[in-house]
Amino acid sequence: MQLPRFDFIQPATIDEACSLLDERKGDATVLAGGTDLLIELRRRLRKPGCVIGLKEMRGLDYIQKDDGGDLRIGALARLQWIESSPIIAEEYPALAQATRLVAVPPIRRVATIGGNLSLDTRCIYYNQSEFWRSAQADCIKLGGDICHAVPKGRRCLAVCQSDLAPVLMALGASVKIVSAEAERTVALADFFTGKGEKPNVLAPGELLAEVIIPSDGQRAAVYEKLRIREGMDFPLAGIVVSLGTDGQGAAAGARIVLSAVGPAPTRIVEAEGLLEGKRIDDDLLEQVAQVMFERAHPVANLAMDPWYRRKMVKVLTKRAVRQALETAKAN
Amino acid sequence: MTDFSVVGKRRPRLDTIPRALGEAKFSADLGLPGMVYGKVLRSPYPHARILNIDTSQAERLPGVKAIITSKDVMPYKWGVFAYTRDQQLLPLDKTRYLGEEVAAVAAVDEDTAAEAAALIRVEWEPLPYVIDPLAALEEGAPLVHEDKPGNVSVRIFVDEGDVDNAMADAYLVDEGEFTSPEENYCMLEPYAVVANYESTGVDIWCPNAGPHMKARPISNALGIPTSMVRVRKVHIGGHHGGRSEVSPADFMAALLSKKARRPVKLVYTREENMNCVRQVHGARTWVRAGVTKEGKLVGLDFKLIMDGGAYASTGPIAASVAYQMIEETYAMPNLRYEAIRAYTNKPPRGMYPHHPRTTYGGLEMVLDALAEKLGMDPMELRLRNSVYEGYVTPTKTVISSCGQIETIQRAAEKAGWKEKYGKLPPGRGIGMSSSACLIGFPMGIRGGSGAFVRFNEDGDATVISGVVDNGQGNDAMIAAIAAEELGLPIEAIKVVTADTSMTPSDQGAYSQASTILSGGAVKAAAADAKRQLFDVAADLLEANKEDLVARDGKIFIKGSPEKSVSLAKAARTALGRDKAILGRGDRWPKGDHKREWVSNPRGQLASAFSYGTAIAEVEVDMETGRVKLLNMTAAHDCGYPINPLSVEQQMHRSALEAGPAGVMLERHAWTAAGQNINANFTDYWFPLATDVPNIETIIVTTNDKFGPFGAKEGGLSISIAMIGAVANAIRNAIGTTVHDFPMTPDVVLRAIEARNESESGSTTHE
């Protein structure tokens, strides 16, 4: 399939990009790595009048520490840089690990962290060609009022498919959003809306500029990704556990994120609380896993049975907690 | 038999270098002066009557050069057999699956063609539809074809011996029911056609498995003589059974070109290539097997329902081959087999190397269950029941050369079967399976292959054959056979293949017949040319022509290579005497012509049979159900390896297609509205390089009497055997049979849970 017609503009600076976004508010979309956008354009899932190409733009392609010790990653940093960055390997190995689980190496060489975080939610009834969709009524995500995945469903439950979002959320990251008028920083937990049809808070005219990860001390984090093949696949479910220890082998400050079973990655505070200050045994693991299981409500909108995806939330939670604790103890 | 100078040597395929250099052109790369671009309008309903098609608005769009609809076509229906003609290449009255062709446009570019297609107004009357083959066979189900009552596309029934008695007398009987959804061929090259219709005839370039098999139906559909249809191929990016038949795209491109009076290029999208070409049958197989106390099979009983989709395609063959391969693998006197291929409102299903996986894999799992109950090593069970040279199957086919036992023994040795079976740690498993593969069945007047060999002035030879190379290395295969027979180095052979205006008819790359038929024809043509050269050389060498041999470019008296004359000199001398060296040969399958798939399934089926044994080892994560394939071993009796490298490649291909793909991953799924939900490379899972372990290959030789230089076929037995091997390895690892293909983690986990439940259930009883 060919691309639809649109104006293509390549700004040289962030300011230019912002004023373009402002001028073409609501009609423009930005192109970074393009690994997701191009497919959506071909399928006519998006029909922007203007595509703003960021390839020539300088100023958002860094991975560096700031004076306060936080890590700042420009939105245009490629995934391949992240997986091979010495700072990230040293201080946020879970981020490098999760990045290596995204798609395949050729895609990671062009895909960006900004693109990964603002990846549109996916649904097997939505991510189809124009012809395929023409054979059925428009769903909620397409502006209609029905859901093909959940009969009588009134909400869009298309799934967040970012591998980096749950990890960054567990690392306490936030994102900087810029526009022609203003600049704001939003905790990642608040970046996602939980709405399948509009998965993040980016408003027309706004550009995701930077990811900020706080210095994390001696914590350990583990990402368990459910997928069928050894590469390529989007997550069918995801669990991130990040924690430290109190020195006596008990968990401290745990953050647990449940991902790829709904429109947004979500911290499950109740599960985190169960771990606090506890030594971990099989009973506790079972309790934590049970809480995660109860909070996971996948529906039949990916290429795998939701029964299985939900069940795996439990298994992967146990594995992630165990491994995170082992790593934290070793730190 | 081992004193060959060309065959039996490892060498790259003829297309390897052009592909590595990026020189290889595929159909979609071609361009002709004035060429325009096609786009197809497709049915958005699984079943709907076409009430009216209004193209007036589309015709007015600037840049549109031609539009074709059912008004432009003759009522010709395509079918592989006279009794299966049911597919109008552009439907007249109604569409039978979601995505079926309704109209096509040719325009100055693809965008304009797509825009015009969207402007065509079709008035539809949606009809009740049926997606599930079991529902299709129920009384009162919507009819896919009005003249096919009960939606029965094909029924195959074989009942030899006395199965009921055999089962009653058997020491042990076991059974199982197995299911499988459709698979996709996933050729990397989406279908593409370039057609140029002129007053003198039509030229067509497209991927194919036999250009001669396409030319005839295209000429019929266009209403012109076959001699006016020139079908050619350039490089082909995959076949796997899915390029076997004429495609509506061939016909539509030709008709658009006729109407537009320009060359037309029609390139399918990935979605079209997955949904609107052919697919692999979904199936449900019930199988029952009985054995004696000694583990001898006494009978096999099968019932199959196959989902054929909207058209018959190769239905009679597809519904038959499983029992045939099985009776050519296992010696047993009693066989009952009933297969019903149902019509449904889904894309039509065609040929595939190993299907249905439910029949092959299901039987192998039942056999392993029987071996377990007998306390017998599954390898021993297979050794005891192997067919042998001279064995006559229940449907009266005589087995020729047979290396099955050697494949079992050598695969077992290589894989360490004796050391591993029954001795692996929990969660690990090993499985084995063997299979025959039939080679070259009669296909009527188009079922044979012809070849020419001609000599150039410099002593090089050109081989002209209808054989098509779509990845398996057929071009290199015939070059090697010609070189060996003529006594020329392979570099001195040029091949011209797969061009219906230039090359003699060929049966196509079906039925694994290319080596024995196309290769056999080339060998005969080369021998004919050699005889003509020997006439001249006998003069020059003052020798008897019966005493001459040719080797390494020279002709000499057998045993005296010091006195020789070059082939080049002999060829030039012939030309000087007003004689051109032109060799001809043809080769036809050895089979009983009265045997018929449906009406008379008895008699000699095929020319030869290859044999293979596969062994796989897996590790299963018992909490997630995820199977990791640790290694695969394949031993294949190819008769004689014309090119061992190609035989190994074919074994790799077969192992990959059957094991990680066929057993573990591949499936299509459908919405209740009849829509294929994963006709794309994101959601349709096939194995990636990282999912495929090391594959060990072993070549077994049996020197078949029918095949050229003893050769049979390159490795297809493994595409059957590896299904059972991987399925049995999983069974061995988890201690229970998995009944549903593909064995994705969710399916495996359900089987593990069911086993756990039944075990804890029986504990409670005790």
GROMACS .gro file of N, CA, C and O in nm, chain B residues 280-367:
model
  352
  611VAL      N    1  -0.359  -2.316   0.365
  611VAL     CA    2  -0.345  -2.457   0.397
  611VAL      C    3  -0.469  -2.501   0.473
  611VAL      O    4  -0.515  -2.429   0.563
  612HIS      N    5  -0.524  -2.617   0.439
  612HIS     CA    6  -0.649  -2.664   0.502
  612HIS      C    7  -0.643  -2.666   0.655
  612HIS      O    8  -0.546  -2.713   0.713
  613GLY      N    9  -0.750  -2.619   0.717
  613GLY     CA   10  -0.773  -2.651   0.856
  613GLY      C   11  -0.832  -2.792   0.861
  613GLY      O   12  -0.890  -2.838   0.763
  614ALA      N   13  -0.818  -2.862   0.972
  614ALA     CA   14  -0.866  -3.000   0.974
  614ALA      C   15  -0.895  -3.051   1.113
  614ALA      O   16  -0.849  -2.995   1.213
  615ARG      N   17  -0.974  -3.157   1.115
  615ARG     CA   18  -1.004  -3.230   1.236
  615ARG      C   19  -0.988  -3.378   1.201
  615ARG      O   20  -1.051  -3.425   1.106
  616THR      N   21  -0.901  -3.447   1.273
  616THR     CA   22  -0.876  -3.587   1.242
  616THR      C   23  -0.902  -3.674   1.363
  616THR      O   24  -0.850  -3.645   1.471
  617TRP      N   25  -0.982  -3.778   1.342
  617TRP     CA   26  -0.995  -3.880   1.445
  617TRP      C   27  -0.917  -4.001   1.394
  617TRP      O   28  -0.932  -4.040   1.278
  618VAL      N   29  -0.831  -4.056   1.478
  618VAL     CA   30  -0.750  -4.170   1.434
  618VAL      C   31  -0.751  -4.279   1.539
  618VAL      O   32  -0.748  -4.251   1.660
  619ARG      N   33  -0.759  -4.404   1.491
  619ARG     CA   34  -0.758  -4.519   1.581
  619ARG      C   35  -0.657  -4.618   1.524
  619ARG      O   36  -0.653  -4.641   1.403
  620ALA      N   37  -0.575  -4.674   1.612
  620ALA     CA   38  -0.474  -4.771   1.567
  620ALA      C   39  -0.478  -4.892   1.658
  620ALA      O   40  -0.497  -4.879   1.779
  621GLY      N   41  -0.459  -5.010   1.600
  621GLY     CA   42  -0.455  -5.134   1.678
  621GLY      C   43  -0.323  -5.205   1.655
  621GLY      O   44  -0.270  -5.205   1.543
  622VAL      N   45  -0.272  -5.267   1.762
  622VAL     CA   46  -0.145  -5.340   1.751
  622VAL      C   47  -0.157  -5.478   1.818
  622VAL      O   48  -0.242  -5.500   1.904
  623THR      N   49  -0.067  -5.566   1.776
  623THR     CA   50  -0.054  -5.695   1.843
  623THR      C   51   0.031  -5.675   1.968
  623THR      O   52   0.088  -5.568   1.991
  624LYS      N   53   0.042  -5.779   2.048
  624LYS     CA   54   0.125  -5.776   2.169
  624LYS      C   55   0.271  -5.746   2.133
  624LYS      O   56   0.345  -5.687   2.211
  625GLU      N   57   0.310  -5.787   2.013
  625GLU     CA   58   0.448  -5.767   1.969
  625GLU      C   59   0.468  -5.629   1.906
  625GLU      O   60   0.576  -5.597   1.856
  626GLY      N   61   0.362  -5.550   1.907
  626GLY     CA   62   0.375  -5.415   1.852
  626GLY      C   63   0.360  -5.407   1.701
  626GLY      O   64   0.400  -5.309   1.640
  627LYS      N   65   0.303  -5.511   1.641
  627LYS     CA   66   0.278  -5.503   1.496
  627LYS      C   67   0.143  -5.436   1.472
  627LYS      O   68   0.042  -5.473   1.533
  628LEU      N   69   0.142  -5.338   1.383
  628LEU     CA   70   0.017  -5.269   1.351
  628LEU      C   71  -0.076  -5.365   1.277
  628LEU      O   72  -0.033  -5.431   1.182
  629VAL      N   73  -0.202  -5.371   1.322
  629VAL     CA   74  -0.297  -5.455   1.250
  629VAL      C   75  -0.400  -5.372   1.171
  629VAL      O   76  -0.460  -5.423   1.078
  630GLY      N   77  -0.415  -5.248   1.211
  630GLY     CA   78  -0.512  -5.170   1.136
  630GLY      C   79  -0.508  -5.022   1.174
  630GLY      O   80  -0.465  -4.985   1.285
  631LEU      N   81  -0.550  -4.940   1.080
  631LEU     CA   82  -0.561  -4.796   1.103
  631LEU      C   83  -0.697  -4.749   1.053
  631LEU      O   84  -0.745  -4.794   0.949
  632ASP      N   85  -0.753  -4.657   1.128
  632ASP     CA   86  -0.888  -4.611   1.100
  632ASP      C   87  -0.888  -4.458   1.114
  632ASP      O   88  -0.847  -4.406   1.218
  633PHE      N   89  -0.929  -4.389   1.009
  633PHE     CA   90  -0.925  -4.242   1.013
  633PHE      C   91  -1.059  -4.182   0.973
  633PHE      O   92  -1.125  -4.233   0.883
  634LYS      N   93  -1.093  -4.072   1.038
  634LYS     CA   94  -1.204  -3.989   0.991
  634LYS      C   95  -1.157  -3.844   0.993
  634LYS      O   96  -1.110  -3.796   1.096
  635LEU      N   97  -1.170  -3.779   0.880
  635LEU     CA   98  -1.123  -3.640   0.871
  635LEU      C   99  -1.233  -3.548   0.821
  635LEU      O  100  -1.310  -3.584   0.732
  636ILE      N  101  -1.233  -3.429   0.878
  636ILE     CA  102  -1.308  -3.320   0.819
  636ILE      C  103  -1.205  -3.214   0.783
  636ILE      O  104  -1.128  -3.169   0.868
  637MET      N  105  -1.202  -3.176   0.657
  637MET     CA  106  -1.108  -3.072   0.616
  637MET      C  107  -1.186  -2.948   0.574
  637MET      O  108  -1.289  -2.958   0.508
  638ASP      N  109  -1.133  -2.832   0.614
  638ASP     CA  110  -1.197  -2.706   0.577
  638ASP      C  111  -1.137  -2.661   0.444
  638ASP      O  112  -1.022  -2.619   0.439
  639GLY      N  113  -1.217  -2.672   0.340
  639GLY     CA  114  -1.165  -2.643   0.206
  639GLY      C  115  -1.179  -2.499   0.163
  639GLY      O  116  -1.124  -2.460   0.061
  640GLY      N  117  -1.253  -2.419   0.240
  640GLY     CA  118  -1.278  -2.283   0.194
  640GLY      C  119  -1.374  -2.283   0.077
  640GLY      O  120  -1.451  -2.378   0.057
  641ALA      N  121  -1.368  -2.178  -0.003
  641ALA     CA  122  -1.474  -2.152  -0.101
  641ALA      C  123  -1.466  -2.237  -0.227
  641ALA      O  124  -1.566  -2.252  -0.296
  642TYR      N  125  -1.348  -2.292  -0.261
  642TYR     CA  126  -1.337  -2.363  -0.390
  642TYR      C  127  -1.263  -2.495  -0.374
  642TYR      O  128  -1.192  -2.518  -0.276
  643ALA      N  129  -1.278  -2.580  -0.477
  643ALA     CA  130  -1.224  -2.716  -0.468
  643ALA      C  131  -1.071  -2.719  -0.476
  643ALA      O  132  -1.008  -2.802  -0.411
  644SER      N  133  -1.014  -2.631  -0.557
  644SER     CA  134  -0.869  -2.628  -0.571
  644SER      C  135  -0.814  -2.768  -0.593
  644SER      O  136  -0.868  -2.844  -0.673
  645THR      N  137  -0.711  -2.808  -0.518
  645THR     CA  138  -0.653  -2.942  -0.532
  645THR      C  139  -0.718  -3.040  -0.436
  645THR      O  140  -0.656  -3.139  -0.397
  646GLY      N  141  -0.842  -3.011  -0.397
  646GLY     CA  142  -0.912  -3.088  -0.294
  646GLY      C  143  -0.895  -3.239  -0.296
  646GLY      O  144  -0.859  -3.298  -0.194
  647PRO      N  145  -0.922  -3.306  -0.409
  647PRO     CA  146  -0.912  -3.452  -0.409
  647PRO      C  147  -0.772  -3.501  -0.370
  647PRO      O  148  -0.759  -3.604  -0.302
  648ILE      N  149  -0.670  -3.428  -0.411
  648ILE     CA  150  -0.532  -3.467  -0.377
  648ILE      C  151  -0.508  -3.437  -0.229
  648ILE      O  152  -0.461  -3.522  -0.153
  649ALA      N  153  -0.543  -3.315  -0.190
  649ALA     CA  154  -0.517  -3.272  -0.052
  649ALA      C  155  -0.588  -3.363   0.049
  649ALA      O  156  -0.538  -3.388   0.157
  650ALA      N  157  -0.706  -3.413   0.010
  650ALA     CA  158  -0.782  -3.496   0.103
  650ALA      C  159  -0.733  -3.640   0.103
  650ALA      O  160  -0.776  -3.720   0.186
  651SER      N  161  -0.645  -3.676   0.009
  651SER     CA  162  -0.601  -3.815  -0.004
  651SER      C  163  -0.460  -3.841   0.044
  651SER      O  164  -0.430  -3.950   0.094
  652VAL      N  165  -0.370  -3.745   0.023
  652VAL     CA  166  -0.227  -3.777   0.037
  652VAL      C  167  -0.192  -3.832   0.175
  652VAL      O  168  -0.102  -3.915   0.187
  653ALA      N  169  -0.261  -3.789   0.280
  653ALA     CA  170  -0.222  -3.833   0.413
  653ALA      C  171  -0.231  -3.984   0.427
  653ALA      O  172  -0.137  -4.050   0.473
  654TYR      N  173  -0.343  -4.045   0.383
  654TYR     CA  174  -0.350  -4.191   0.399
  654TYR      C  175  -0.249  -4.261   0.309
  654TYR      O  176  -0.197  -4.367   0.343
  655GLN      N  177  -0.222  -4.198   0.195
  655GLN     CA  178  -0.127  -4.261   0.104
  655GLN      C  179   0.013  -4.261   0.164
  655GLN      O  180   0.082  -4.364   0.165
  656MET      N  181   0.057  -4.148   0.213
  656MET     CA  182   0.190  -4.141   0.275
  656MET      C  183   0.197  -4.240   0.392
  656MET      O  184   0.300  -4.304   0.414
  657ILE      N  185   0.085  -4.251   0.466
  657ILE     CA  186   0.087  -4.338   0.585
  657ILE      C  187   0.092  -4.485   0.546
  657ILE      O  188   0.168  -4.563   0.603
  658GLU      N  189   0.016  -4.526   0.444
  658GLU     CA  190   0.022  -4.668   0.405
  658GLU      C  191   0.153  -4.701   0.335
  658GLU      O  192   0.188  -4.818   0.320
  659GLU      N  193   0.225  -4.598   0.291
  659GLU     CA  194   0.357  -4.622   0.231
  659GLU      C  195   0.466  -4.617   0.337
  659GLU      O  196   0.584  -4.638   0.308
  660THR      N  197   0.427  -4.582   0.461
  660THR     CA  198   0.523  -4.577   0.572
  660THR      C  199   0.514  -4.703   0.658
  660THR      O  200   0.616  -4.764   0.690
  661TYR      N  201   0.390  -4.736   0.698
  661TYR     CA  202   0.368  -4.846   0.791
  661TYR      C  203   0.301  -4.963   0.721
  661TYR      O  204   0.199  -4.946   0.654
  662ALA      N  205   0.358  -5.081   0.741
  662ALA     CA  206   0.299  -5.200   0.683
  662ALA      C  207   0.186  -5.247   0.773
  662ALA      O  208   0.208  -5.277   0.890
  663MET      N  209   0.064  -5.245   0.722
  663MET     CA  210  -0.051  -5.301   0.796
  663MET      C  211  -0.159  -5.336   0.695
  663MET      O  212  -0.177  -5.265   0.595
  664PRO      N  213  -0.229  -5.446   0.717
  664PRO     CA  214  -0.319  -5.497   0.615
  664PRO      C  215  -0.456  -5.429   0.609
  664PRO      O  216  -0.525  -5.440   0.509
  665ASN      N  217  -0.496  -5.363   0.717
  665ASN     CA  218  -0.633  -5.312   0.722
  665ASN      C  219  -0.633  -5.160   0.736
  665ASN      O  220  -0.579  -5.106   0.831
  666LEU      N  221  -0.697  -5.095   0.641
  666LEU     CA  222  -0.696  -4.949   0.641
  666LEU      C  223  -0.835  -4.897   0.605
  666LEU      O  224  -0.895  -4.935   0.505
  667ARG      N  225  -0.885  -4.811   0.693
  667ARG     CA  226  -1.010  -4.741   0.659
  667ARG      C  227  -0.985  -4.591   0.674
  667ARG      O  228  -0.923  -4.548   0.773
  668TYR      N  229  -1.032  -4.518   0.577
  668TYR     CA  230  -1.003  -4.374   0.576
  668TYR      C  231  -1.118  -4.301   0.511
  668TYR      O  232  -1.155  -4.331   0.397
  669GLU      N  233  -1.174  -4.210   0.584
  669GLU     CA  234  -1.279  -4.127   0.525
  669GLU      C  235  -1.245  -3.981   0.547
  669GLU      O  236  -1.221  -3.938   0.660
  670ALA      N  237  -1.237  -3.907   0.438
  670ALA     CA  238  -1.208  -3.764   0.449
  670ALA      C  239  -1.318  -3.687   0.377
  670ALA      O  240  -1.349  -3.715   0.262
  671ILE      N  241  -1.377  -3.592   0.448
  671ILE     CA  242  -1.474  -3.503   0.385
  671ILE      C  243  -1.417  -3.363   0.384
  671ILE      O  244  -1.380  -3.308   0.488
  672ARG      N  245  -1.405  -3.311   0.264
  672ARG     CA  246  -1.356  -3.173   0.250
  672ARG      C  247  -1.479  -3.086   0.232
  672ARG      O  248  -1.555  -3.103   0.136
  673ALA      N  249  -1.499  -2.995   0.328
  673ALA     CA  250  -1.620  -2.913   0.328
  673ALA      C  251  -1.593  -2.778   0.263
  673ALA      O  252  -1.485  -2.721   0.277
  674TYR      N  253  -1.693  -2.728   0.194
  674TYR     CA  254  -1.690  -2.589   0.149
  674TYR      C  255  -1.728  -2.499   0.265
  674TYR      O  256  -1.824  -2.529   0.339
  675THR      N  257  -1.655  -2.390   0.282
  675THR     CA  258  -1.695  -2.286   0.378
  675THR      C  259  -1.675  -2.150   0.312
  675THR      O  260  -1.610  -2.142   0.207
  676ASN      N  261  -1.726  -2.046   0.374
  676ASN     CA  262  -1.707  -1.911   0.319
  676ASN      C  263  -1.576  -1.851   0.369
  676ASN      O  264  -1.573  -1.750   0.441
  677LYS      N  265  -1.470  -1.918   0.333
  677LYS     CA  266  -1.335  -1.871   0.367
  677LYS      C  267  -1.248  -1.885   0.243
  677LYS      O  268  -1.287  -1.951   0.146
  678PRO      N  269  -1.130  -1.825   0.243
  678PRO     CA  270  -1.045  -1.836   0.124
  678PRO      C  271  -1.018  -1.983   0.090
  678PRO      O  272  -1.012  -2.067   0.179
  679PRO      N  273  -1.006  -2.014  -0.040
  679PRO     CA  274  -0.983  -2.153  -0.080
  679PRO      C  275  -0.847  -2.206  -0.033
  679PRO      O  276  -0.751  -2.131  -0.023
  680ARG      N  277  -0.847  -2.336  -0.003
  680ARG     CA  278  -0.725  -2.399   0.047
  680ARG      C  279  -0.667  -2.489  -0.060
  680ARG      O  280  -0.738  -2.559  -0.130
  681GLY      N  281  -0.534  -2.485  -0.068
  681GLY     CA  282  -0.467  -2.559  -0.174
  681GLY      C  283  -0.374  -2.667  -0.122
  681GLY      O  284  -0.402  -2.732  -0.022
  682MET      N  285  -0.265  -2.681  -0.191
  682MET     CA  286  -0.171  -2.790  -0.164
  682MET      C  287  -0.070  -2.747  -0.060
  682MET      O  288  -0.040  -2.630  -0.046
  683TYR      N  289  -0.016  -2.844   0.012
  683TYR     CA  290   0.089  -2.814   0.109
  683TYR      C  291   0.172  -2.939   0.128
  683TYR      O  292   0.118  -3.050   0.119
  684PRO      N  293   0.301  -2.924   0.155
  684PRO     CA  294   0.384  -3.044   0.171
  684PRO      C  295   0.332  -3.140   0.278
  684PRO      O  296   0.339  -3.260   0.261
  685HIS      N  297   0.283  -3.089   0.389
  685HIS     CA  298   0.246  -3.181   0.496
  685HIS      C  299   0.111  -3.141   0.552
  685HIS      O  300   0.104  -3.066   0.647
  686HIS      N  301   0.005  -3.186   0.494
  686HIS     CA  302  -0.118  -3.156   0.562
  686HIS      C  303  -0.221  -3.262   0.532
  686HIS      O  304  -0.216  -3.327   0.431
  687PRO      N  305  -0.310  -3.285   0.627
  687PRO     CA  306  -0.322  -3.207   0.750
  687PRO      C  307  -0.226  -3.257   0.860
  687PRO      O  308  -0.202  -3.376   0.872
  688ARG      N  309  -0.177  -3.162   0.935
  688ARG     CA  310  -0.085  -3.197   1.045
  688ARG      C  311  -0.156  -3.282   1.149
  688ARG      O  312  -0.094  -3.358   1.222
  689THR      N  313  -0.290  -3.268   1.156
  689THR     CA  314  -0.367  -3.348   1.252
  689THR      C  315  -0.358  -3.497   1.222
  689THR      O  316  -0.363  -3.579   1.313
  690THR      N  317  -0.349  -3.533   1.092
  690THR     CA  318  -0.346  -3.674   1.056
  690THR      C  319  -0.208  -3.733   1.080
  690THR      O  320  -0.193  -3.835   1.146
  691TYR      N  321  -0.106  -3.666   1.028
  691TYR     CA  322   0.030  -3.718   1.046
  691TYR      C  323   0.070  -3.713   1.194
  691TYR      O  324   0.115  -3.811   1.252
  692GLY      N  325   0.056  -3.594   1.252
  692GLY     CA  326   0.098  -3.577   1.391
  692GLY      C  327   0.011  -3.657   1.486
  692GLY      O  328   0.059  -3.717   1.582
  693GLY      N  329  -0.121  -3.660   1.458
  693GLY     CA  330  -0.214  -3.733   1.543
  693GLY      C  331  -0.180  -3.881   1.546
  693GLY      O  332  -0.171  -3.943   1.653
  694LEU      N  333  -0.160  -3.942   1.429
  694LEU     CA  334  -0.125  -4.084   1.424
  694LEU      C  335   0.004  -4.111   1.502
  694LEU      O  336   0.012  -4.207   1.579
  695GLU      N  337   0.103  -4.025   1.482
  695GLU     CA  338   0.232  -4.049   1.548
  695GLU      C  339   0.217  -4.043   1.700
  695GLU      O  340   0.282  -4.120   1.773
  696MET      N  341   0.133  -3.955   1.750
  696MET     CA  342   0.114  -3.946   1.895
  696MET      C  343   0.039  -4.069   1.946
  696MET      O  344   0.068  -4.119   2.055
  697VAL      N  345  -0.058  -4.116   1.867
  697VAL     CA  346  -0.130  -4.238   1.906
  697VAL      C  347  -0.034  -4.358   1.907
  697VAL      O  348  -0.037  -4.442   1.997
  698LEU      N  349   0.056  -4.363   1.809
  698LEU     CA  350   0.153  -4.473   1.806
  698LEU      C  351   0.245  -4.470   1.928
  698LEU      O  352   0.277  -4.574   1.986
   0.00000   0.00000   0.00000
